Every structure is written in structure tokens, then in C-alpha cells.
């Protein structure tokens, strides 16, 4: 399953909670990009620009999609721009992997990103100003809405969101099938 959505949507934290609950592995596409490139996302943006980053992102996604076909029991978090790129959306569609859009309003996403920057020192090269952030969000939202399922996250905790996704997609049943509570 692939989680999509804007910066601050909670793709990585909800993804980890989901993976733990259903007993699948979790992967963050940005981590794979950093491993393959031997550079942090912010360094790729700084040295190779957004074009260089998108190229690295597409190559990493292609590799990951190949692995998902062989071993689908994985929750994957994409970076905020990945699903917006046509060639990536096409790749995911061709692989028939379910996608979940974690949705929230731009103000809340902005607050979460600012908090992560302050508390965890998380650098997001495209966060920019509140105005630019809102515009990018508006431009991208229609792409996220192409996901197989939309999950509202506004005002909810990570565990509430994970529980709702599990319920909506019937992931509990997979766990029950394995004889677990
Ligand atoms: C990006 C979001 C980031 C990361 C990169 C580009 C974007 O991931 O992939 O900085 O284009 O929105 P998060 O959504 O995890 O912040």
C-alpha cells in the first residue's frame, strides 16, 4: 500500500503505525533516494535542483515498484511531490498497488511542518513561505485525489488515523487471518 499527500500529511508516521499494526514492513521513498544517492534530500535539491531530485525519485520508485510486485506486504510513504509526477502515477497505476491520500487543510499542514522543523530540525526544501505552501497545496490536491482512498487527518492523532485506514481498507482481517488479535 502506498501513502500519498502533501508535506506534513503524516505519511511516514502514519505509515509506521500502520505497518506495525498489520505486521508489514514500512518504507519511506525519501530514505531509499538518500541511500541510493548517498546524499540527504536537502543536499540533492541544493546540488542538483528539483529536476535532479525528481529524476532520482523516479528511479528509486521504479526499483521499489519492482520489489512490491514480488513482496506486496509493505507500507510505503512517498514524498509530497512524487504522486504528482505523471510518470510516477502511471507506474503506480500499472503496478495496481492501492494508494491512500492522507488529507488535511493547508493551515494544519503548515503548522505540522513548522513544528517538525523546530523540534526535529527537519529540512523541507519546498516548504517556503506560507503563501507559496498554500499555492503548491492547491495545485497538487487534485492529483492526490486520484488515490484509491482519501483519509481525513485534520485534528486526529497518528493512531486514530491509522485505525481508521485499517478499518476502511479491511487490513484488520489480514491480521485476524494469521490468528492474531
Ligand atoms: C517534497 C516533499 C518531501 C521530499 C522532498 C520534496 C515535495 O517529502 O520528498 O523534499 O515535493 O513536496 P515529505 O512530503 O515527506 O515532506
CSV table of C-alpha atoms and ligand atoms in Angstrom, one decimal:
chain,number,residue,atom,x,y,z
A,1,UNK,CA,0.0,0.0,0.0
A,2,UNK,CA,1.3,3.5,-0.9
A,3,UNK,CA,0.6,6.6,1.2
A,4,UNK,CA,0.4,9.9,-0.7
A,5,UNK,CA,-0.3,13.5,0.3
A,6,UNK,CA,1.3,16.9,0.9
A,7,UNK,CA,4.2,17.7,3.2
A,8,UNK,CA,3.1,17.3,6.8
A,9,UNK,CA,0.3,14.9,6.0
A,10,UNK,CA,1.8,12.3,8.3
A,11,UNK,CA,2.7,9.8,5.6
A,12,UNK,CA,5.8,8.5,7.4
A,13,UNK,CA,4.4,8.5,11.0
A,14,UNK,CA,1.0,7.0,10.0
A,15,UNK,CA,2.8,4.6,7.7
A,16,UNK,CA,5.0,3.3,10.6
A,17,UNK,CA,1.9,2.9,12.8
A,18,UNK,CA,0.1,1.0,10.1
A,19,UNK,CA,3.0,-1.3,9.3
A,20,UNK,CA,3.4,-2.1,13.0
A,21,UNK,CA,-0.3,-2.9,13.3
A,22,UNK,CA,-0.6,-5.2,10.3
A,23,UNK,CA,2.8,-6.7,10.7
A,24,UNK,CA,4.1,-5.4,7.3
A,25,UNK,CA,7.4,-3.6,6.7
A,26,UNK,CA,7.5,0.2,6.3
A,27,UNK,CA,9.5,2.1,3.8
A,28,UNK,CA,9.9,5.8,3.1
A,29,UNK,CA,10.8,6.5,-0.5
A,30,UNK,CA,12.9,9.5,0.5
A,31,UNK,CA,15.1,7.2,2.6
A,32,UNK,CA,15.6,5.0,-0.4
A,33,UNK,CA,16.5,8.0,-2.5
A,34,UNK,CA,19.0,9.2,0.1
A,35,UNK,CA,20.6,5.7,0.4
A,36,UNK,CA,20.9,5.3,-3.4
A,37,UNK,CA,22.3,8.8,-3.8
A,38,UNK,CA,24.5,8.9,-0.7
A,39,UNK,CA,23.1,12.4,-0.1
A,40,UNK,CA,20.3,13.9,2.0
A,41,UNK,CA,17.1,15.1,0.2
A,42,UNK,CA,18.1,18.8,1.0
A,43,UNK,CA,21.6,18.2,-0.5
A,44,UNK,CA,20.1,16.8,-3.7
A,45,UNK,CA,17.9,19.8,-4.0
A,46,UNK,CA,20.8,22.2,-3.3
A,47,UNK,CA,23.3,20.5,-5.6
A,48,UNK,CA,21.1,19.1,-8.4
A,49,UNK,CA,17.9,21.1,-8.2
A,50,UNK,CA,14.4,19.9,-8.2
A,51,UNK,CA,14.9,18.3,-11.6
A,52,UNK,CA,17.8,16.2,-10.3
A,53,UNK,CA,15.7,15.2,-7.2
A,54,UNK,CA,12.7,14.2,-9.4
A,55,UNK,CA,15.0,12.1,-11.6
A,56,UNK,CA,16.4,10.3,-8.5
A,57,UNK,CA,12.9,9.9,-7.1
A,58,UNK,CA,11.5,8.3,-10.2
A,59,UNK,CA,14.4,5.8,-10.4
A,60,UNK,CA,14.0,4.9,-6.8
A,61,UNK,CA,10.2,4.4,-7.2
A,62,UNK,CA,10.8,2.2,-10.3
A,63,UNK,CA,13.1,0.0,-8.3
A,64,UNK,CA,10.6,-0.1,-5.4
A,65,UNK,CA,7.7,-1.0,-7.6
A,66,UNK,CA,9.6,-4.0,-8.9
A,67,UNK,CA,10.1,-5.2,-5.3
A,68,UNK,CA,6.5,-4.5,-4.4
A,69,UNK,CA,5.3,-6.9,-7.2
A,70,UNK,CA,7.3,-9.7,-5.6
A,71,UNK,CA,6.6,-8.8,-2.0
A,72,UNK,CA,3.5,-6.6,-1.6
A,73,UNK,CA,3.2,-6.7,2.2
A,74,UNK,CA,4.8,-3.3,2.6
A,75,UNK,CA,3.5,0.2,3.5
A,76,UNK,CA,5.3,2.8,1.5
A,77,UNK,CA,5.3,6.6,2.2
A,78,UNK,CA,6.0,8.8,-0.8
A,79,UNK,CA,7.4,12.3,-0.6
A,80,UNK,CA,4.8,15.0,-1.2
A,81,UNK,CA,5.7,15.6,-4.9
A,82,UNK,CA,6.1,12.0,-6.0
A,83,UNK,CA,2.5,11.1,-6.8
A,84,UNK,CA,2.0,14.5,-8.6
A,85,UNK,CA,4.6,13.5,-11.3
A,86,UNK,CA,2.7,11.9,-14.2
A,87,UNK,CA,5.2,9.2,-14.9
A,88,UNK,CA,5.2,8.1,-11.2
A,89,UNK,CA,1.4,8.0,-11.1
A,90,UNK,CA,1.4,5.9,-14.2
A,91,UNK,CA,4.0,3.5,-12.8
A,92,UNK,CA,1.9,3.0,-9.6
A,93,UNK,CA,-1.3,2.5,-11.6
A,94,UNK,CA,0.4,-0.1,-13.8
A,95,UNK,CA,1.5,-1.9,-10.6
A,96,UNK,CA,-2.1,-1.9,-9.3
A,97,UNK,CA,-0.9,-1.0,-5.8
A,98,UNK,CA,-3.6,0.6,-3.6
A,99,UNK,CA,-3.0,4.3,-2.7
A,100,UNK,CA,-4.2,6.2,0.3
A,101,UNK,CA,-4.3,10.0,0.3
A,102,UNK,CA,-3.8,11.5,3.8
A,103,UNK,CA,-5.7,14.8,3.6
A,104,UNK,CA,-5.7,17.9,5.8
A,105,UNK,CA,-6.1,21.6,5.3
A,106,UNK,CA,-3.1,23.7,4.3
A,107,UNK,CA,-3.0,25.6,7.6
A,108,UNK,CA,-2.7,22.5,9.7
A,109,UNK,CA,-0.1,21.0,7.3
A,110,UNK,CA,1.9,24.2,7.6
A,111,UNK,CA,1.7,24.1,11.4
A,112,UNK,CA,2.9,20.5,11.4
A,113,UNK,CA,5.8,21.2,9.1
A,114,UNK,CA,6.9,24.2,11.2
A,115,UNK,CA,6.7,22.1,14.3
A,116,UNK,CA,8.8,19.3,12.8
A,117,UNK,CA,11.4,21.9,11.6
A,118,UNK,CA,11.6,23.4,15.1
A,119,UNK,CA,11.5,20.1,17.1
A,120,UNK,CA,13.3,17.7,14.8
A,121,UNK,CA,15.3,20.1,12.6
A,122,UNK,CA,13.5,18.6,9.6
A,123,UNK,CA,14.5,20.5,6.4
A,124,UNK,CA,11.9,20.6,3.6
A,125,UNK,CA,13.4,22.4,0.6
A,126,UNK,CA,9.9,23.1,-0.8
A,127,UNK,CA,8.2,24.4,2.3
A,128,UNK,CA,8.9,28.0,1.5
A,129,UNK,CA,6.6,30.8,2.7
A,130,UNK,CA,3.0,30.2,4.0
A,131,UNK,CA,1.7,31.7,0.7
A,132,UNK,CA,3.8,29.5,-1.6
A,133,UNK,CA,3.0,26.5,0.5
A,134,UNK,CA,-0.7,27.2,0.2
A,135,UNK,CA,-0.4,27.6,-3.6
A,136,UNK,CA,1.5,24.4,-4.1
A,137,UNK,CA,-1.0,22.6,-1.9
A,138,UNK,CA,-3.9,23.9,-4.1
A,139,UNK,CA,-2.1,22.9,-7.3
A,140,UNK,CA,-1.4,19.4,-6.1
A,141,UNK,CA,-4.5,18.4,-4.3
A,142,UNK,CA,-6.4,17.3,-7.4
A,143,UNK,CA,-3.6,14.8,-8.1
A,144,UNK,CA,-3.7,13.4,-4.6
A,145,UNK,CA,-7.5,12.9,-5.1
A,146,UNK,CA,-6.7,10.3,-7.7
A,147,UNK,CA,-5.6,7.9,-5.0
A,148,UNK,CA,-7.8,4.9,-4.4
A,149,UNK,CA,-8.9,6.1,-0.9
A,150,UNK,CA,-8.9,9.5,0.9
A,151,UNK,CA,-8.4,9.6,4.6
A,152,UNK,CA,-9.1,12.8,6.5
A,153,UNK,CA,-6.4,13.5,9.1
A,154,UNK,CA,-7.3,17.0,10.4
A,155,UNK,CA,-7.4,17.2,14.2
A,156,UNK,CA,-6.7,13.5,14.5
A,157,UNK,CA,-3.8,11.6,16.2
A,158,UNK,CA,-1.5,9.3,14.3
A,159,UNK,CA,-3.1,6.3,16.0
A,160,UNK,CA,-6.6,7.5,15.2
A,161,UNK,CA,-5.7,7.9,11.6
A,162,UNK,CA,-4.0,4.5,11.3
A,163,UNK,CA,-7.0,2.8,13.0
A,164,UNK,CA,-9.4,4.5,10.5
A,165,UNK,CA,-7.3,3.4,7.5
A,166,UNK,CA,-7.1,-0.1,8.8
A,167,UNK,CA,-10.9,-0.3,9.3
A,168,UNK,CA,-11.7,1.3,5.9
A,169,UNK,CA,-9.4,-1.0,4.0
A,170,UNK,CA,-10.1,-4.1,6.0
A,171,UNK,CA,-6.5,-4.6,7.0
A,172,UNK,CA,-7.6,-6.0,10.3
A,173,UNK,CA,-8.8,-9.0,8.6
A,174,UNK,CA,-5.4,-9.8,7.3
A,175,UNK,CA,-4.1,-9.8,10.9
A,176,UNK,CA,-7.0,-12.0,12.1
A,177,UNK,CA,-6.3,-14.4,9.3
A,178,UNK,CA,-2.9,-15.0,10.8
A,179,UNK,CA,-4.6,-15.8,14.1
A,180,UNK,CA,-3.6,-12.7,15.9
A,181,UNK,CA,-5.8,-10.4,18.0
B,1,LIG,C1,8.7,17.1,-1.4
B,1,LIG,C2,8.4,16.5,-0.1
B,1,LIG,C3,9.4,15.9,0.7
B,1,LIG,C4,10.6,15.4,-0.1
B,1,LIG,C5,11.1,16.5,-1.0
B,1,LIG,C6,10.0,17.0,-1.9
B,1,LIG,C7,7.6,17.7,-2.1
B,1,LIG,O1,8.7,14.8,1.4
B,1,LIG,O2,10.2,14.3,-0.9
B,1,LIG,O3,11.5,17.5,-0.1
B,1,LIG,O4,7.8,17.9,-3.4
B,1,LIG,O5,6.5,18.0,-1.6
B,1,LIG,P1,7.6,14.9,2.6
B,1,LIG,O6,6.3,15.0,1.9
B,1,LIG,O7,7.8,13.7,3.4
B,1,LIG,O8,8.0,16.2,3.3
